[in-house]
Amino acid sequence: MDMPSNEEVIDFVHKNFGQESSKNLKNINKGGNNNQKGRDYENQFLLYKTFEIANKYSHSCANQVVESQVIGFVDDICHIDYEVSTKYNFQAKNSSGDAAKWTDEISSRFRKQRSIDTNIFKVDTTENCLLVSSEKHASENQEKIPTDLKNNDTCEYFEFYPNIYDLVHNTKLYQYVAKLIEYPSSSECDYAATLINGVLQAGKHRTIEDIFKQAESDANPNPFIKFRTHTAEIPSWVQQILTKHSHCVVYSLNYDKLILDVNGIKVTCSIQFLREVPESVTERTTDIKGLVSLMLSVTGYNIMQSLKSSNTGEIK
């Protein structure tokens, strides 16, 4: 999964397509970095794509690379799926004018990008996409794709929204986010999307796994169940009570939280909080009734502490 350097790509283009093409390549990359007008559109698609990929695979996605503004002829966003040795490139055009139309230049850039991907990135397949915010142009462009590109290259419509909150609630992004987090409420989905968007904008990632690991270090608690690195262990004194009274209680461990179900009533408490209970208290807690009472008191205490530490009186 070693990524080629910019210099390697430029050198390949110079040797295979000439000095004019390598000069054009540098100008494309410079223009992409300086064109703030279209960046919001690219950022929205990158956010959407990140969650889409994270949903597609059951594992941590360590072999799924996503990047933006990578030097190339199709340079706005790329996704390399090393499981199937395929590189997906997207050229984004947030326009309803001529910029969103398929041209001979687009066809030429797609062909050159495929050559770069085959020889420099060493992938088996390249799929290029002209991404446009105009549904009309997306439909018209399908008819303009040359025959030699139709099998792997396309034009797709992706709507641009005023902000990422509208993006979340008006596309499949909401479903993608909800499947990855512990409590899929509207506010939690907004928070999770904003968290990942911040990681993406920081640009210190390479793989999908990197993105969610960074989110884990930035957020407390980490909302993403799939990408949590470990599951906490139930303290031995608690485990003894649960085992002894297994006939009247059902329990489960959701990463760092212990959940008890007693006759349909659920009680939840952080494992970390239970670890911090003084030994004098744990020695007196020997049955389910005592454990439930303790869990409720610990949780209640921490809620009150959160209220005291908030200037607005809202739980943080």
mmCIF file of C-alpha atoms in Angstrom:
data_model
loop_
_atom_site.group_PDB
_atom_site.id
_atom_site.type_symbol
_atom_site.label_atom_id
_atom_site.label_comp_id
_atom_site.label_asym_id
_atom_site.label_seq_id
_atom_site.Cartn_x
_atom_site.Cartn_y
_atom_site.Cartn_z
ATOM 1 C CA MET A 1 0.000 0.000 0.000
ATOM 2 C CA ASP A 2 2.930 2.368 -0.600
ATOM 3 C CA MET A 3 1.645 5.522 -2.264
ATOM 4 C CA PRO A 4 3.799 7.057 -5.018
ATOM 5 C CA SER A 5 5.196 10.527 -4.431
ATOM 6 C CA ASN A 6 4.089 13.562 -6.449
ATOM 7 C CA GLU A 7 7.494 13.624 -8.091
ATOM 8 C CA GLU A 8 7.101 10.038 -9.317
ATOM 9 C CA VAL A 9 3.730 10.857 -10.877
ATOM 10 C CA ILE A 10 5.038 14.015 -12.558
ATOM 11 C CA ASP A 11 8.108 12.175 -13.853
ATOM 12 C CA PHE A 12 5.942 9.399 -15.304
ATOM 13 C CA VAL A 13 3.703 11.911 -17.075
ATOM 14 C CA HIS A 14 6.717 13.791 -18.465
ATOM 15 C CA LYS A 15 8.273 10.610 -19.860
ATOM 16 C CA ASN A 16 5.064 9.168 -21.315
ATOM 17 C CA PHE A 17 3.000 12.197 -22.366
ATOM 18 C CA GLY A 18 5.578 14.940 -22.796
ATOM 19 C CA GLN A 19 6.588 18.201 -21.144
ATOM 20 C CA GLU A 20 3.334 19.983 -21.989
ATOM 21 C CA SER A 21 1.270 17.317 -20.207
ATOM 22 C CA SER A 22 3.468 17.425 -17.093
ATOM 23 C CA LYS A 23 3.135 21.215 -17.051
ATOM 24 C CA ASN A 24 -0.624 20.847 -17.406
ATOM 25 C CA LEU A 25 -0.662 18.349 -14.537
ATOM 26 C CA LYS A 26 1.086 20.809 -12.214
ATOM 27 C CA ASN A 27 -1.386 23.536 -13.181
ATOM 28 C CA ILE A 28 -4.338 21.224 -12.482
ATOM 29 C CA ASN A 29 -3.027 20.501 -8.999
ATOM 30 C CA LYS A 30 -2.311 24.177 -8.308
ATOM 31 C CA GLY A 31 -5.781 25.161 -9.484
ATOM 32 C CA GLY A 32 -7.396 22.498 -7.310
ATOM 33 C CA ASN A 33 -5.590 23.739 -4.215
ATOM 34 C CA ASN A 34 -6.511 27.379 -4.861
ATOM 35 C CA ASN A 35 -10.137 27.008 -5.946
ATOM 36 C CA GLN A 36 -12.033 27.532 -2.701
ATOM 37 C CA LYS A 37 -15.335 27.900 -4.541
ATOM 38 C CA GLY A 38 -15.627 24.183 -5.213
ATOM 39 C CA ARG A 39 -14.013 22.937 -2.018
ATOM 40 C CA ASP A 40 -17.217 22.812 0.016
ATOM 41 C CA TYR A 41 -18.728 20.581 -2.640
ATOM 42 C CA GLU A 42 -15.716 18.274 -2.644
ATOM 43 C CA ASN A 43 -15.691 18.184 1.157
ATOM 44 C CA GLN A 44 -19.338 17.148 1.278
ATOM 45 C CA PHE A 45 -18.743 14.311 -1.156
ATOM 46 C CA LEU A 46 -15.602 13.200 0.706
ATOM 47 C CA LEU A 47 -17.603 13.061 3.947
ATOM 48 C CA TYR A 48 -20.387 11.108 2.255
ATOM 49 C CA LYS A 49 -17.917 8.703 0.628
ATOM 50 C CA THR A 50 -16.048 8.100 3.880
ATOM 51 C CA PHE A 51 -19.181 6.903 5.665
ATOM 52 C CA GLU A 52 -20.319 4.909 2.637
ATOM 53 C CA ILE A 53 -17.033 2.977 2.580
ATOM 54 C CA ALA A 54 -17.038 2.486 6.358
ATOM 55 C CA ASN A 55 -20.490 0.896 6.045
ATOM 56 C CA LYS A 56 -19.515 -1.352 3.166
ATOM 57 C CA TYR A 57 -16.965 -3.434 5.061
ATOM 58 C CA SER A 58 -17.322 -5.216 8.396
ATOM 59 C CA HIS A 59 -13.642 -4.754 9.284
ATOM 60 C CA SER A 60 -11.697 -1.641 10.265
ATOM 61 C CA CYS A 61 -10.996 -0.550 6.647
ATOM 62 C CA ALA A 62 -7.231 -0.361 7.057
ATOM 63 C CA ASN A 63 -6.873 -1.153 3.342
ATOM 64 C CA GLN A 64 -9.271 1.561 2.169
ATOM 65 C CA VAL A 65 -7.430 4.761 1.243
ATOM 66 C CA VAL A 66 -9.215 8.082 0.732
ATOM 67 C CA GLU A 67 -7.531 11.344 -0.191
ATOM 68 C CA SER A 68 -8.330 14.702 -1.733
ATOM 69 C CA GLN A 69 -6.285 16.929 -4.020
ATOM 70 C CA VAL A 70 -3.867 14.150 -4.973
ATOM 71 C CA ILE A 71 -1.714 15.122 -7.918
ATOM 72 C CA GLY A 72 -3.163 13.637 -11.079
ATOM 73 C CA PHE A 73 -5.398 14.396 -14.042
ATOM 74 C CA VAL A 74 -8.469 13.425 -11.993
ATOM 75 C CA ASP A 75 -7.378 14.876 -8.699
ATOM 76 C CA ASP A 76 -10.234 16.138 -6.526
ATOM 77 C CA ILE A 77 -10.973 12.938 -4.588
ATOM 78 C CA CYS A 78 -9.629 9.409 -4.850
ATOM 79 C CA HIS A 79 -10.511 6.149 -3.137
ATOM 80 C CA ILE A 80 -8.226 3.146 -3.440
ATOM 81 C CA ASP A 81 -9.802 -0.181 -2.531
ATOM 82 C CA TYR A 82 -6.850 -2.509 -2.087
ATOM 83 C CA GLU A 83 -9.139 -5.490 -1.517
ATOM 84 C CA VAL A 84 -10.169 -5.425 -5.165
ATOM 85 C CA SER A 85 -7.132 -3.460 -6.445
ATOM 86 C CA THR A 86 -9.303 -0.654 -7.801
ATOM 87 C CA LYS A 87 -8.754 3.102 -7.726
ATOM 88 C CA TYR A 88 -11.778 5.395 -7.941
ATOM 89 C CA ASN A 89 -11.107 8.990 -9.022
ATOM 90 C CA PHE A 90 -13.579 11.871 -8.887
ATOM 91 C CA GLN A 91 -13.456 15.213 -10.649
ATOM 92 C CA ALA A 92 -16.014 17.431 -8.901
ATOM 93 C CA LYS A 93 -17.825 20.297 -10.634
ATOM 94 C CA ASN A 94 -20.228 22.294 -8.496
ATOM 95 C CA SER A 95 -21.758 24.062 -11.466
ATOM 96 C CA SER A 96 -24.863 24.225 -13.624
ATOM 97 C CA GLY A 97 -22.883 25.816 -16.470
ATOM 98 C CA ASP A 98 -20.283 24.724 -19.007
ATOM 99 C CA ALA A 99 -17.852 23.560 -16.309
ATOM 100 C CA ALA A 100 -20.155 20.594 -15.620
ATOM 101 C CA LYS A 101 -20.236 19.439 -19.266
ATOM 102 C CA TRP A 102 -18.319 16.434 -20.538
ATOM 103 C CA THR A 103 -15.595 17.572 -22.950
ATOM 104 C CA ASP A 104 -12.775 16.072 -24.998
ATOM 105 C CA GLU A 105 -10.412 17.381 -22.335
ATOM 106 C CA ILE A 106 -12.228 15.333 -19.666
ATOM 107 C CA SER A 107 -11.890 12.215 -21.827
ATOM 108 C CA SER A 108 -8.174 12.865 -22.341
ATOM 109 C CA ARG A 109 -7.590 13.407 -18.620
ATOM 110 C CA PHE A 110 -9.432 10.197 -17.752
ATOM 111 C CA ARG A 111 -7.281 8.181 -20.189
ATOM 112 C CA LYS A 112 -4.051 9.648 -18.803
ATOM 113 C CA GLN A 113 -5.188 9.040 -15.231
ATOM 114 C CA ARG A 114 -5.808 5.376 -16.015
ATOM 115 C CA SER A 115 -2.262 5.065 -17.294
ATOM 116 C CA ILE A 116 -0.881 6.687 -14.129
ATOM 117 C CA ASP A 117 -2.919 4.380 -11.904
ATOM 118 C CA THR A 118 -1.854 1.240 -13.758
ATOM 119 C CA ASN A 119 1.845 2.039 -13.884
ATOM 120 C CA ILE A 120 2.473 4.110 -10.767
ATOM 121 C CA PHE A 121 -0.245 3.109 -8.299
ATOM 122 C CA LYS A 122 -0.111 -0.513 -9.520
ATOM 123 C CA VAL A 123 -3.879 -1.105 -9.334
ATOM 124 C CA ASP A 124 -5.690 -3.496 -11.657
ATOM 125 C CA THR A 125 -8.644 -1.236 -12.402
ATOM 126 C CA THR A 126 -9.342 2.483 -12.575
ATOM 127 C CA GLU A 127 -12.830 3.978 -12.455
ATOM 128 C CA ASN A 128 -13.069 7.700 -13.145
ATOM 129 C CA CYS A 129 -16.110 9.838 -12.445
ATOM 130 C CA LEU A 130 -17.116 13.355 -13.380
ATOM 131 C CA LEU A 131 -19.154 14.425 -10.348
ATOM 132 C CA VAL A 132 -21.599 17.270 -11.004
ATOM 133 C CA SER A 133 -24.189 19.177 -8.982
ATOM 134 C CA SER A 134 -26.467 19.553 -12.003
ATOM 135 C CA GLU A 135 -28.851 16.645 -12.537
ATOM 136 C CA LYS A 136 -29.506 17.853 -16.107
ATOM 137 C CA HIS A 137 -25.813 17.823 -17.042
ATOM 138 C CA ALA A 138 -25.282 14.455 -15.370
ATOM 139 C CA SER A 139 -27.913 12.916 -17.636
ATOM 140 C CA GLU A 140 -26.649 14.653 -20.778
ATOM 141 C CA ASN A 141 -23.037 13.733 -20.062
ATOM 142 C CA GLN A 142 -23.821 10.019 -20.089
ATOM 143 C CA GLU A 143 -24.457 10.302 -23.823
ATOM 144 C CA LYS A 144 -21.123 12.040 -24.417
ATOM 145 C CA ILE A 145 -18.835 9.434 -22.857
ATOM 146 C CA PRO A 146 -16.596 7.903 -25.588
ATOM 147 C CA THR A 147 -16.991 4.205 -26.300
ATOM 148 C CA ASP A 148 -13.535 3.294 -24.983
ATOM 149 C CA LEU A 149 -14.370 4.838 -21.589
ATOM 150 C CA LYS A 150 -17.943 3.652 -21.065
ATOM 151 C CA ASN A 151 -17.036 0.416 -19.272
ATOM 152 C CA ASN A 152 -15.200 2.108 -16.407
ATOM 153 C CA ASP A 153 -15.846 5.845 -16.514
ATOM 154 C CA THR A 154 -19.041 7.741 -15.831
ATOM 155 C CA CYS A 155 -20.736 10.956 -14.756
ATOM 156 C CA GLU A 156 -22.738 11.085 -11.527
ATOM 157 C CA TYR A 157 -25.089 13.597 -9.975
ATOM 158 C CA PHE A 158 -24.346 14.614 -6.401
ATOM 159 C CA GLU A 159 -26.418 17.429 -4.982
ATOM 160 C CA PHE A 160 -24.733 20.293 -3.158
ATOM 161 C CA TYR A 161 -26.254 21.353 0.177
ATOM 162 C CA PRO A 162 -25.888 24.627 2.100
ATOM 163 C CA ASN A 163 -24.252 22.792 5.016
ATOM 164 C CA ILE A 164 -23.376 19.288 6.215
ATOM 165 C CA TYR A 165 -26.470 19.111 8.432
ATOM 166 C CA ASP A 166 -28.704 19.321 5.369
ATOM 167 C CA LEU A 167 -26.438 16.784 3.686
ATOM 168 C CA VAL A 168 -26.879 14.375 6.603
ATOM 169 C CA HIS A 169 -30.663 14.649 6.762
ATOM 170 C CA ASN A 170 -31.414 14.645 3.032
ATOM 171 C CA THR A 171 -29.239 11.799 1.792
ATOM 172 C CA LYS A 172 -28.267 8.245 2.725
ATOM 173 C CA LEU A 173 -25.527 9.761 4.868
ATOM 174 C CA TYR A 174 -27.905 9.706 7.855
ATOM 175 C CA GLN A 175 -28.345 5.928 7.477
ATOM 176 C CA TYR A 176 -24.606 5.407 7.070
ATOM 177 C CA VAL A 177 -23.815 7.398 10.222
ATOM 178 C CA ALA A 178 -26.608 5.786 12.256
ATOM 179 C CA LYS A 179 -25.282 2.281 11.591
ATOM 180 C CA LEU A 180 -21.875 3.152 13.016
ATOM 181 C CA ILE A 181 -22.819 4.909 16.243
ATOM 182 C CA GLU A 182 -24.179 3.744 19.567
ATOM 183 C CA TYR A 183 -27.210 6.028 19.889
ATOM 184 C CA PRO A 184 -28.493 6.950 16.388
ATOM 185 C CA SER A 185 -30.551 10.023 17.290
ATOM 186 C CA SER A 186 -30.685 13.097 15.076
ATOM 187 C CA SER A 187 -28.360 15.115 17.298
ATOM 188 C CA GLU A 188 -25.880 12.231 17.668
ATOM 189 C CA CYS A 189 -25.760 11.715 13.889
ATOM 190 C CA ASP A 190 -25.077 15.427 13.418
ATOM 191 C CA TYR A 191 -22.310 15.287 16.024
ATOM 192 C CA ALA A 192 -20.721 12.181 14.497
ATOM 193 C CA ALA A 193 -20.767 13.661 10.980
ATOM 194 C CA THR A 194 -19.257 16.927 12.217
ATOM 195 C CA LEU A 195 -16.560 15.020 14.100
ATOM 196 C CA ILE A 196 -15.474 13.073 11.007
ATOM 197 C CA ASN A 197 -15.682 16.181 8.840
ATOM 198 C CA GLY A 198 -13.186 17.869 11.174
ATOM 199 C CA VAL A 199 -10.798 14.925 10.900
ATOM 200 C CA LEU A 200 -11.047 14.980 7.106
ATOM 201 C CA GLN A 201 -10.351 18.712 6.933
ATOM 202 C CA ALA A 202 -7.299 18.317 9.168
ATOM 203 C CA GLY A 203 -5.900 16.062 6.432
ATOM 204 C CA LYS A 204 -3.784 13.901 8.751
ATOM 205 C CA HIS A 205 -5.266 10.636 7.576
ATOM 206 C CA ARG A 206 -4.663 8.110 4.878
ATOM 207 C CA THR A 207 -7.033 5.225 5.423
ATOM 208 C CA ILE A 208 -10.628 4.976 6.607
ATOM 209 C CA GLU A 209 -9.268 3.318 9.754
ATOM 210 C CA ASP A 210 -7.002 6.332 10.359
ATOM 211 C CA ILE A 211 -9.981 8.680 10.153
ATOM 212 C CA PHE A 212 -12.034 6.884 12.782
ATOM 213 C CA LYS A 213 -9.035 6.296 15.046
ATOM 214 C CA GLN A 214 -8.399 10.040 15.006
ATOM 215 C CA ALA A 215 -12.057 10.624 15.822
ATOM 216 C CA GLU A 216 -11.687 8.246 18.764
ATOM 217 C CA SER A 217 -8.839 10.321 20.192
ATOM 218 C CA ASP A 218 -10.701 13.604 19.566
ATOM 219 C CA ALA A 219 -14.040 12.529 21.082
ATOM 220 C CA ASN A 220 -14.939 11.408 24.572
ATOM 221 C CA PRO A 221 -16.912 9.285 24.478
ATOM 222 C CA ASN A 222 -16.202 7.912 21.037
ATOM 223 C CA PRO A 223 -19.611 7.502 19.324
ATOM 224 C CA PHE A 224 -18.434 4.986 16.727
ATOM 225 C CA ILE A 225 -19.072 1.470 18.018
ATOM 226 C CA LYS A 226 -17.437 -0.253 15.044
ATOM 227 C CA PHE A 227 -14.113 1.506 15.467
ATOM 228 C CA ARG A 228 -13.672 1.310 19.234
ATOM 229 C CA THR A 229 -10.351 -0.342 19.922
ATOM 230 C CA HIS A 230 -11.279 -2.394 22.974
ATOM 231 C CA THR A 231 -14.071 -3.621 25.186
ATOM 232 C CA ALA A 232 -13.816 -2.972 28.918
ATOM 233 C CA GLU A 233 -13.780 -5.903 31.344
ATOM 234 C CA ILE A 234 -16.385 -6.239 34.081
ATOM 235 C CA PRO A 235 -14.779 -5.934 37.569
ATOM 236 C CA SER A 236 -14.506 -9.320 39.266
ATOM 237 C CA TRP A 237 -16.699 -8.348 42.245
ATOM 238 C CA VAL A 238 -19.494 -7.308 39.839
ATOM 239 C CA GLN A 239 -19.074 -10.477 37.757
ATOM 240 C CA GLN A 240 -19.496 -12.603 40.890
ATOM 241 C CA ILE A 241 -22.840 -10.966 41.675
ATOM 242 C CA LEU A 242 -24.086 -11.345 38.104
ATOM 243 C CA THR A 243 -23.094 -15.017 37.987
ATOM 244 C CA LYS A 244 -24.672 -15.780 41.366
ATOM 245 C CA HIS A 245 -27.972 -14.108 40.420
ATOM 246 C CA SER A 246 -28.111 -15.027 36.735
ATOM 247 C CA HIS A 247 -31.649 -16.406 37.236
ATOM 248 C CA CYS A 248 -33.121 -12.927 37.787
ATOM 249 C CA VAL A 249 -30.978 -10.588 35.709
ATOM 250 C CA VAL A 250 -29.843 -10.326 32.095
ATOM 251 C CA TYR A 251 -26.728 -8.283 31.477
ATOM 252 C CA SER A 252 -24.709 -7.125 28.490
ATOM 253 C CA LEU A 253 -21.503 -5.187 27.966
ATOM 254 C CA ASN A 254 -21.578 -2.423 25.379
ATOM 255 C CA TYR A 255 -17.900 -1.508 25.141
ATOM 256 C CA ASP A 256 -17.435 0.693 28.245
ATOM 257 C CA LYS A 257 -20.952 0.349 29.681
ATOM 258 C CA LEU A 258 -22.596 -2.396 31.737
ATOM 259 C CA ILE A 259 -26.315 -2.805 31.059
ATOM 260 C CA LEU A 260 -28.553 -4.734 33.459
ATOM 261 C CA ASP A 261 -32.082 -5.836 32.567
ATOM 262 C CA VAL A 262 -34.103 -6.676 35.699
ATOM 263 C CA ASN A 263 -37.706 -7.608 34.901
ATOM 264 C CA GLY A 264 -37.697 -5.344 31.853
ATOM 265 C CA ILE A 265 -36.132 -2.372 33.647
ATOM 266 C CA LYS A 266 -32.726 -1.418 32.272
ATOM 267 C CA VAL A 267 -29.947 0.149 34.324
ATOM 268 C CA THR A 268 -26.718 1.389 32.717
ATOM 269 C CA CYS A 269 -23.410 2.352 34.278
ATOM 270 C CA SER A 270 -19.881 3.020 33.071
ATOM 271 C CA ILE A 271 -17.403 0.228 33.787
ATOM 272 C CA GLN A 272 -14.803 2.859 34.653
ATOM 273 C CA PHE A 273 -17.060 4.274 37.360
ATOM 274 C CA LEU A 274 -17.573 0.795 38.844
ATOM 275 C CA ARG A 275 -13.802 0.308 38.959
ATOM 276 C CA GLU A 276 -13.470 3.482 41.018
ATOM 277 C CA VAL A 277 -15.966 2.403 43.710
ATOM 278 C CA PRO A 278 -14.168 2.191 47.099
ATOM 279 C CA GLU A 279 -13.464 -1.305 48.417
ATOM 280 C CA SER A 280 -15.505 -0.565 51.543
ATOM 281 C CA VAL A 281 -18.568 -0.115 49.324
ATOM 282 C CA THR A 282 -17.943 -3.135 47.102
ATOM 283 C CA GLU A 283 -17.644 -5.382 50.186
ATOM 284 C CA ARG A 284 -21.179 -4.381 51.244
ATOM 285 C CA THR A 285 -22.601 -4.897 47.748
ATOM 286 C CA THR A 286 -23.353 -8.597 47.485
ATOM 287 C CA ASP A 287 -26.645 -8.971 45.589
ATOM 288 C CA ILE A 288 -28.511 -7.593 42.556
ATOM 289 C CA LYS A 289 -30.550 -5.147 44.625
ATOM 290 C CA GLY A 290 -27.404 -3.636 46.073
ATOM 291 C CA LEU A 291 -25.664 -3.550 42.668
ATOM 292 C CA VAL A 292 -28.613 -1.823 40.989
ATOM 293 C CA SER A 293 -28.783 0.718 43.805
ATOM 294 C CA LEU A 294 -25.057 1.379 43.499
ATOM 295 C CA MET A 295 -25.199 1.742 39.721
ATOM 296 C CA LEU A 296 -28.061 4.222 39.987
ATOM 297 C CA SER A 297 -26.268 6.256 42.646
ATOM 298 C CA VAL A 298 -22.998 6.338 40.678
ATOM 299 C CA THR A 299 -24.758 7.354 37.469
ATOM 300 C CA GLY A 300 -26.839 9.961 39.307
ATOM 301 C CA TYR A 301 -23.762 11.432 40.934
ATOM 302 C CA ASN A 302 -21.972 11.806 37.617
ATOM 303 C CA ILE A 303 -25.020 13.429 36.028
ATOM 304 C CA MET A 304 -25.074 15.978 38.858
ATOM 305 C CA GLN A 305 -21.365 16.649 38.408
ATOM 306 C CA SER A 306 -21.925 17.259 34.703
ATOM 307 C CA LEU A 307 -24.699 19.709 35.524
ATOM 308 C CA LYS A 308 -22.488 21.605 37.976
ATOM 309 C CA SER A 309 -19.640 21.897 35.449
ATOM 310 C CA SER A 310 -21.918 23.331 32.753
ATOM 311 C CA ASN A 311 -22.472 27.085 32.671
ATOM 312 C CA THR A 312 -25.745 26.675 30.826
ATOM 313 C CA GLY A 313 -27.083 23.869 32.954
ATOM 314 C CA GLU A 314 -26.990 21.470 30.019
ATOM 315 C CA ILE A 315 -25.404 18.071 30.311
ATOM 316 C CA LYS A 316 -22.217 17.870 28.298
#
